[in-house]
PDB file of C-alpha atoms in Angstrom:
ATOM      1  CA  UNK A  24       0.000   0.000   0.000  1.00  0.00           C
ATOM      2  CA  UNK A  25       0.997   3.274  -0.800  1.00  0.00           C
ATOM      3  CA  UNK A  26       2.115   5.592   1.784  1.00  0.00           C
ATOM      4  CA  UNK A  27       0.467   9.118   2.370  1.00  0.00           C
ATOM      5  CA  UNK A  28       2.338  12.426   2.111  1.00  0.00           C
ATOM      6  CA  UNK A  29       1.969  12.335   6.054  1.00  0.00           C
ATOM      7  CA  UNK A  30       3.312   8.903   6.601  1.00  0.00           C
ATOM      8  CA  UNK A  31       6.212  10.089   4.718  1.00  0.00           C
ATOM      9  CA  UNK A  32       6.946  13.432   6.940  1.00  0.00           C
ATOM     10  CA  UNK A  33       6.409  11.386  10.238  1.00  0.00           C
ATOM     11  CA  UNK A  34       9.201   8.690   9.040  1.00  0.00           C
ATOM     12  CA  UNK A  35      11.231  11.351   8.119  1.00  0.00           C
ATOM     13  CA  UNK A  36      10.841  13.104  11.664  1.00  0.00           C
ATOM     14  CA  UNK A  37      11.780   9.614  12.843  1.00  0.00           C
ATOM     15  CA  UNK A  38      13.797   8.217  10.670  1.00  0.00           C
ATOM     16  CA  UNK A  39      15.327  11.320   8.083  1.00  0.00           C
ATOM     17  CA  UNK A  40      17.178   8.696   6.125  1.00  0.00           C
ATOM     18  CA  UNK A  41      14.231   6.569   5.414  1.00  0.00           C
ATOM     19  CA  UNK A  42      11.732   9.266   4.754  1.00  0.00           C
ATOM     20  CA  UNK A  43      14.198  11.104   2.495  1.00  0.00           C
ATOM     21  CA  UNK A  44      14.426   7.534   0.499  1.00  0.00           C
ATOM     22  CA  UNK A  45      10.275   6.942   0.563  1.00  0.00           C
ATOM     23  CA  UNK A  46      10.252  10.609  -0.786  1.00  0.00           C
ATOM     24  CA  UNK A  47      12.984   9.852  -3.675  1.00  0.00           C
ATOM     25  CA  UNK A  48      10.734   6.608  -4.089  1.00  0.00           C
ATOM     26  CA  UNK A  49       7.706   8.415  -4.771  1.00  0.00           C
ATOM     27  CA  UNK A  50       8.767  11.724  -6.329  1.00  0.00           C
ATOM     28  CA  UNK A  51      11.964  11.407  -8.522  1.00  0.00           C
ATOM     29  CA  UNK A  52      10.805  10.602 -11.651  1.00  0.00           C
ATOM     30  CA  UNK A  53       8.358  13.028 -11.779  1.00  0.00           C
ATOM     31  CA  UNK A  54      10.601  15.847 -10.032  1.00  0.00           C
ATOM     32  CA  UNK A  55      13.544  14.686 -12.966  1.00  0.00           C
ATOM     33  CA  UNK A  56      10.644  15.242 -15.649  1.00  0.00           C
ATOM     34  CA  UNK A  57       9.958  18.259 -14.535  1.00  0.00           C
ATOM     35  CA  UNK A  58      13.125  19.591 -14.488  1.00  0.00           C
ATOM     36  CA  UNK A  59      14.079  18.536 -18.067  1.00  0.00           C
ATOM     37  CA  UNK A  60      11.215  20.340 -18.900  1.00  0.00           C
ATOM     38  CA  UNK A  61      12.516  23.402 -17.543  1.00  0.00           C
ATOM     39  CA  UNK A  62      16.185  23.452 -18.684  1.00  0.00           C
ATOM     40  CA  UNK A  63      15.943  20.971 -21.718  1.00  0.00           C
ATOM     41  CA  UNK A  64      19.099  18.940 -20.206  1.00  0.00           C
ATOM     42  CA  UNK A  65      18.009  15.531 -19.027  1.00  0.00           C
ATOM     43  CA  UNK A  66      21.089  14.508 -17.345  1.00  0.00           C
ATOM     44  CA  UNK A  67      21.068  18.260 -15.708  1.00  0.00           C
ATOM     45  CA  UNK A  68      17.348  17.645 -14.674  1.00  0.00           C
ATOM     46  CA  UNK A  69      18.651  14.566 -13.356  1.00  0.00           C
ATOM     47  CA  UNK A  70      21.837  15.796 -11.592  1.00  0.00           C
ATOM     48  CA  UNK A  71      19.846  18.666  -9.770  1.00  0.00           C
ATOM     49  CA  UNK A  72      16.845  16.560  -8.909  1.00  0.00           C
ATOM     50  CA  UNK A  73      19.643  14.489  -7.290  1.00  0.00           C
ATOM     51  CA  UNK A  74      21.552  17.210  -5.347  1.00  0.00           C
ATOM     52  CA  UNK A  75      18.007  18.720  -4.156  1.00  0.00           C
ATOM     53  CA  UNK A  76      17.826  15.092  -2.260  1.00  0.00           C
ATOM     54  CA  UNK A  77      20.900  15.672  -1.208  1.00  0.00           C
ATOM     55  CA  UNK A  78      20.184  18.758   0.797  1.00  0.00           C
ATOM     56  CA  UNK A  79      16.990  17.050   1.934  1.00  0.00           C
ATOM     57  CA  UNK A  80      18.847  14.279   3.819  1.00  0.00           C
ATOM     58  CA  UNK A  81      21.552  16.772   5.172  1.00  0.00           C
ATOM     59  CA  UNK A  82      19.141  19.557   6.690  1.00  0.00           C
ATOM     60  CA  UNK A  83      15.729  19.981   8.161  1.00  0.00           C
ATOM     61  CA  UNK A  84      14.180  21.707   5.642  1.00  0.00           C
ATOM     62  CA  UNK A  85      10.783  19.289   5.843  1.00  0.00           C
ATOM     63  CA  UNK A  86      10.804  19.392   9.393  1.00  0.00           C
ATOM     64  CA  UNK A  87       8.130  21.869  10.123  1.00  0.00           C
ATOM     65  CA  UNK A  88       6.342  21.307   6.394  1.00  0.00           C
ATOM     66  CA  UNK A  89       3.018  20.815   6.156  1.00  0.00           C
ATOM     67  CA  UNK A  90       1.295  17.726   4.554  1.00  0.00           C
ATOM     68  CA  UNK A  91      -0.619  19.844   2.265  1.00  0.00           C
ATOM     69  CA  UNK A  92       2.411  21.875   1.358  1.00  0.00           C
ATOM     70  CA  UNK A  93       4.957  19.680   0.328  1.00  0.00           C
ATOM     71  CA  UNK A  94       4.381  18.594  -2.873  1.00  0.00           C
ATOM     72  CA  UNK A  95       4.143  22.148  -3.525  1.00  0.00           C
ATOM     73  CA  UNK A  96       7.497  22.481  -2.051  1.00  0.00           C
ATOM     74  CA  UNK A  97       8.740  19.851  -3.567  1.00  0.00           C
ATOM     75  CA  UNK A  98       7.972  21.087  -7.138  1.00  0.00           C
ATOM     76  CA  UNK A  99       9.099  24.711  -6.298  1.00  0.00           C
ATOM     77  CA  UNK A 100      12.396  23.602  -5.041  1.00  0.00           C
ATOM     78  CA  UNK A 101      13.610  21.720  -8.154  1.00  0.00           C
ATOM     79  CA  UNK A 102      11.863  24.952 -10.154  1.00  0.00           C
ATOM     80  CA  UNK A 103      14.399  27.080  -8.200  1.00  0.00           C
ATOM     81  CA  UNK A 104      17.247  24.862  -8.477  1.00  0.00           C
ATOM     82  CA  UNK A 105      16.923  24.873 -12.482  1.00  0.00           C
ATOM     83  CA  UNK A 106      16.164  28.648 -12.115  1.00  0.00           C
ATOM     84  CA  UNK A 107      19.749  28.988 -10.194  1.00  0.00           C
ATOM     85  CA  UNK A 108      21.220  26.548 -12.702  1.00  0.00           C
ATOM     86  CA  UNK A 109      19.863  29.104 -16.235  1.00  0.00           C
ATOM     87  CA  UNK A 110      21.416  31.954 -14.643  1.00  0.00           C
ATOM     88  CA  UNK A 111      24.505  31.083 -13.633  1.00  0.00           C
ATOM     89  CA  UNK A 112      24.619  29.192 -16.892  1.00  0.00           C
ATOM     90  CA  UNK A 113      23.851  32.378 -18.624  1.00  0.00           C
ATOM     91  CA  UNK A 114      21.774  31.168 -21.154  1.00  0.00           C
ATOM     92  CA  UNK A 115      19.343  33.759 -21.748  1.00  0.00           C
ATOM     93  CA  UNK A 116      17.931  31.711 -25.093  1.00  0.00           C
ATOM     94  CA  UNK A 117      16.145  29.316 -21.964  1.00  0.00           C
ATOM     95  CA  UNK A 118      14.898  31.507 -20.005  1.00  0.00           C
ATOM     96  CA  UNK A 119      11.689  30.305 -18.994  1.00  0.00           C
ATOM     97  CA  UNK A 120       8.830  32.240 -16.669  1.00  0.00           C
ATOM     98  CA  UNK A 121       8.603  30.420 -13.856  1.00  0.00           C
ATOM     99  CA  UNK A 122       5.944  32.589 -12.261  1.00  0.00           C
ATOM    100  CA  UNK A 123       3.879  31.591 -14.737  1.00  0.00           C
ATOM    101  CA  UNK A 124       4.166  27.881 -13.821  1.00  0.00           C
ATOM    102  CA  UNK A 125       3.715  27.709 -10.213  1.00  0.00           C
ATOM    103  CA  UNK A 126       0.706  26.568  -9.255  1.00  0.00           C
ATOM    104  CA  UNK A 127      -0.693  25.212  -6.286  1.00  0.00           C
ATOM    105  CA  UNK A 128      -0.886  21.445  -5.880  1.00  0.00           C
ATOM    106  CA  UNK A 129      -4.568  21.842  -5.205  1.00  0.00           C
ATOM    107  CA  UNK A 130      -4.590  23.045  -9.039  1.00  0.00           C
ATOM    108  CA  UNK A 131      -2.694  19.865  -9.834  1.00  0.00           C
ATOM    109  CA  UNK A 132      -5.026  17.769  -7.947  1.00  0.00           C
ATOM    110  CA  UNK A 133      -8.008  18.486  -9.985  1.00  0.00           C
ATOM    111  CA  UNK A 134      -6.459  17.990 -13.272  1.00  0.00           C
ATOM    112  CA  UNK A 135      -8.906  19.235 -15.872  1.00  0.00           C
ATOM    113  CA  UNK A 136     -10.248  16.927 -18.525  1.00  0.00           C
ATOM    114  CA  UNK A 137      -9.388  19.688 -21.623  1.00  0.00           C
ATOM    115  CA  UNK A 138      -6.015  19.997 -20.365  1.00  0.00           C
ATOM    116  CA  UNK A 139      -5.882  16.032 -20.338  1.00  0.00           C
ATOM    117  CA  UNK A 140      -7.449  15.827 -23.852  1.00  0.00           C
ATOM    118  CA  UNK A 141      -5.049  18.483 -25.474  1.00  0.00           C
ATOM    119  CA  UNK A 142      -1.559  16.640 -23.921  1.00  0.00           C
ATOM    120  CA  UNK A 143      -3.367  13.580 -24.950  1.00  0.00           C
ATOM    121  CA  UNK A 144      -3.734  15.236 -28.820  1.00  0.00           C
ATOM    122  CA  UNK A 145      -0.196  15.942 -28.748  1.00  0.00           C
ATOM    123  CA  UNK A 146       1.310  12.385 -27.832  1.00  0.00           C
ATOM    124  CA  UNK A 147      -1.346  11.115 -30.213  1.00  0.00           C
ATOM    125  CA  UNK A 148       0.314  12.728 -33.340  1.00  0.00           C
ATOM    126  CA  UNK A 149       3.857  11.653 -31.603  1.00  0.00           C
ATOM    127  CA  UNK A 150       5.588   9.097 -34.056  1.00  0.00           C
ATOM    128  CA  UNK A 151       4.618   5.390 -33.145  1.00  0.00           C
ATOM    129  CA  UNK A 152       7.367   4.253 -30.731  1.00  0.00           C
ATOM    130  CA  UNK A 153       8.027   8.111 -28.842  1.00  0.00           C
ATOM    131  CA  UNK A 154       3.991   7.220 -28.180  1.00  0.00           C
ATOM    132  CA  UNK A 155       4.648   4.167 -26.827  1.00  0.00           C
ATOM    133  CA  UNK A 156       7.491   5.047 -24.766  1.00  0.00           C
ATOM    134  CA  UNK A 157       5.567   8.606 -23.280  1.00  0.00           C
ATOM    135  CA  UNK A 158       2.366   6.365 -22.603  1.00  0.00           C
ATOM    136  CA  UNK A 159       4.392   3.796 -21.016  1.00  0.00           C
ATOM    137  CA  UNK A 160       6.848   6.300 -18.336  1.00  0.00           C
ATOM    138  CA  UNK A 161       4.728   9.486 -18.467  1.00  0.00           C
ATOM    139  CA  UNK A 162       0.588   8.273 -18.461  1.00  0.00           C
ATOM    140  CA  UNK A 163       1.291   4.436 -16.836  1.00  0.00           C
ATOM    141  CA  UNK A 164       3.567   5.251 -14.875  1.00  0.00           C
ATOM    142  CA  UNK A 165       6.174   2.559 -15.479  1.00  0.00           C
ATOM    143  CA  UNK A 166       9.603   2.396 -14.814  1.00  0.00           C
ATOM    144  CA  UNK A 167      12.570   2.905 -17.518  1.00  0.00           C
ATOM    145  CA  UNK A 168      13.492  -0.619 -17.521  1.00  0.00           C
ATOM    146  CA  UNK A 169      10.021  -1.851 -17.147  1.00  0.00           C
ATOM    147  CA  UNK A 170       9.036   0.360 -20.285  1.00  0.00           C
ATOM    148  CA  UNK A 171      12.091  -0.861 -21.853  1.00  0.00           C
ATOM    149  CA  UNK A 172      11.359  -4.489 -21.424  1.00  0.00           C
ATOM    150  CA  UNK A 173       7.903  -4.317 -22.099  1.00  0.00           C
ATOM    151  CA  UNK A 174       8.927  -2.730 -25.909  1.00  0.00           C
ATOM    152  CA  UNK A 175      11.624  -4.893 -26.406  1.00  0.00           C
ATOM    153  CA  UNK A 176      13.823  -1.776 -26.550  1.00  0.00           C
ATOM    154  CA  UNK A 177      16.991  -0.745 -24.974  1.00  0.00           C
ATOM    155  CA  UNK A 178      17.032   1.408 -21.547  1.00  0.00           C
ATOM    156  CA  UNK A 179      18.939   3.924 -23.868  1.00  0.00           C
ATOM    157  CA  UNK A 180      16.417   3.917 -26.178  1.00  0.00           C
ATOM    158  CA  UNK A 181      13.624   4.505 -23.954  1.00  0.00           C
ATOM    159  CA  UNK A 182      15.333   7.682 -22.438  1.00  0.00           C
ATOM    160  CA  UNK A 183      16.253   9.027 -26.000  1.00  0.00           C
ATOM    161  CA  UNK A 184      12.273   8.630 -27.318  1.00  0.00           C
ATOM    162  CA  UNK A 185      10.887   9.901 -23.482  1.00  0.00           C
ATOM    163  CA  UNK A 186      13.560  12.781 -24.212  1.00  0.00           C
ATOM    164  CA  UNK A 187      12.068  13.844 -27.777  1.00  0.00           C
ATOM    165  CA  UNK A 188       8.350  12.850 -26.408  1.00  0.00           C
ATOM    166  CA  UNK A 189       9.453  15.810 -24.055  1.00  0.00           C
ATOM    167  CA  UNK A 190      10.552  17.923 -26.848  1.00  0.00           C
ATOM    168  CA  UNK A 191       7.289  17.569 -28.829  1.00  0.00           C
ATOM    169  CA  UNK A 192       5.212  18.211 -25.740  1.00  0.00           C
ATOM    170  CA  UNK A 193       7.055  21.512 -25.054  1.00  0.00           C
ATOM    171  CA  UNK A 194       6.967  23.243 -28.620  1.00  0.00           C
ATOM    172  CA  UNK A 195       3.375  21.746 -29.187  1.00  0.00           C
ATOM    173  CA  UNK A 196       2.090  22.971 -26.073  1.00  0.00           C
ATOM    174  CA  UNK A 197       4.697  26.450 -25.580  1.00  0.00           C
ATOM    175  CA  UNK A 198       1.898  28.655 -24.685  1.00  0.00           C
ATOM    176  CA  UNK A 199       0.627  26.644 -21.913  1.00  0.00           C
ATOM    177  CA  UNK A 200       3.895  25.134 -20.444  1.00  0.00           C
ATOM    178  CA  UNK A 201       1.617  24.824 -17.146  1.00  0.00           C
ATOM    179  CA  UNK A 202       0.055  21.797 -18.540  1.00  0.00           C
ATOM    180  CA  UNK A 203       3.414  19.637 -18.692  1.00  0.00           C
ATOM    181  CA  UNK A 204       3.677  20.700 -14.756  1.00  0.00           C
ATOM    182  CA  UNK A 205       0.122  19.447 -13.911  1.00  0.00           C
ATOM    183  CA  UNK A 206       0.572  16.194 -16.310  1.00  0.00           C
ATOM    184  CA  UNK A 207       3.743  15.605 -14.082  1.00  0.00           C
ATOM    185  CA  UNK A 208       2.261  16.308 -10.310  1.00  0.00           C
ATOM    186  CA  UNK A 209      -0.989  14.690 -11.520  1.00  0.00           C
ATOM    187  CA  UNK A 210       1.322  11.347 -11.842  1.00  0.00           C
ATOM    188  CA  UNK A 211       2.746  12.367  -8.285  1.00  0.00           C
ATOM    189  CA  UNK A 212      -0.750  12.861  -6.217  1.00  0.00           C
ATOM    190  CA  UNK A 213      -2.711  10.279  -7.826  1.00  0.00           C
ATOM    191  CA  UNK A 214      -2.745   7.816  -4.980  1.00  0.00           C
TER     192      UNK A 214
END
């Protein structure tokens, strides 16, 4: 059974080492996909979704976080670290608005069927195996090697087609980048 957002604070008040992990568990992927969506660098998205857990395990930051706030948090923190990471890249070409993509996990929580049916346009006109791959890791929810084995493609393969599945998603949808945010935390909150 899947653990609640306040199961997971009170092990980490506990235990910080195993609620840091049951966090990383439940919100990595998404958090990573998030990220790449904000810089356009994968293995960046990766690297800084990484050091963000870092600083989780090290400090108390979730120690006096609310349930209903941390996903929130969550999401805003890796939006900040990419932020910090464009800027001291200077790369003014990727600038994104950030304001304009923070919403409320509430927002998230009641994803709206038009939004659903437009991202759901988008993959539909994806060629045949990005499809497969973005259905399989971004709407099922699989894992990369699960995804992988289940096409009969390499792990490698399945990051390179999730990667341009990405792509297509952000030019196709460029005026409302929100909806890649709520696809993402929709994955995260449905329990």
């Amino acid at each position: 059974m899947r653990k609640s957002d306040r199961d997971i604070l009170d092990v980490f008040l506990k235990n910080r080492k195993e609620g840091v992990r049951m966090l990383f568990d439940r919100y990595y992927r998404p958090l990573v996909l998030y990220a790449g969506s904000l810089i356009d660098d994968d293995t960046m998205a990766e690297d800084l979704v990484q050091e963000f857990f870092v600083r989780l395990w090290e400090d108390d930051y979730l120690k006096h976080i609310e349930e209903k706030a941390l996903v929130s948090y969550l999401f805003s923190s890796v939006r900040n670290s990419c932020y910090t990471y464009t800027h001291k890249k200077d790369v003014l070409r990727m600038r994104v608005d950030y304001t304009a993509i923070d919403v409320a996990a509430d927002t998230a929580a009641v994803l709206n069927q038009e939004i659903v049916d437009r991202v759901a346009a988008v993959i539909a006109r994806m060629p045949e195996q990005t499809r497969k791959v973005v259905d399989c890791v971004l709407m099922r929810d699989m894992k990369y090697q699960d995804a992988a084995d289940e096409l009969q493609v390499s792990l490698n393969t399945v990051k390179t087609l999730l990667r341009n599945g990405m792509r297509i998603l952000r030019e196709e949808l460029k005026r409302d980048e929100e909806l890649i945010l709520l696809l993402i935390m929709s994955r995260c909150l449905g329990d």
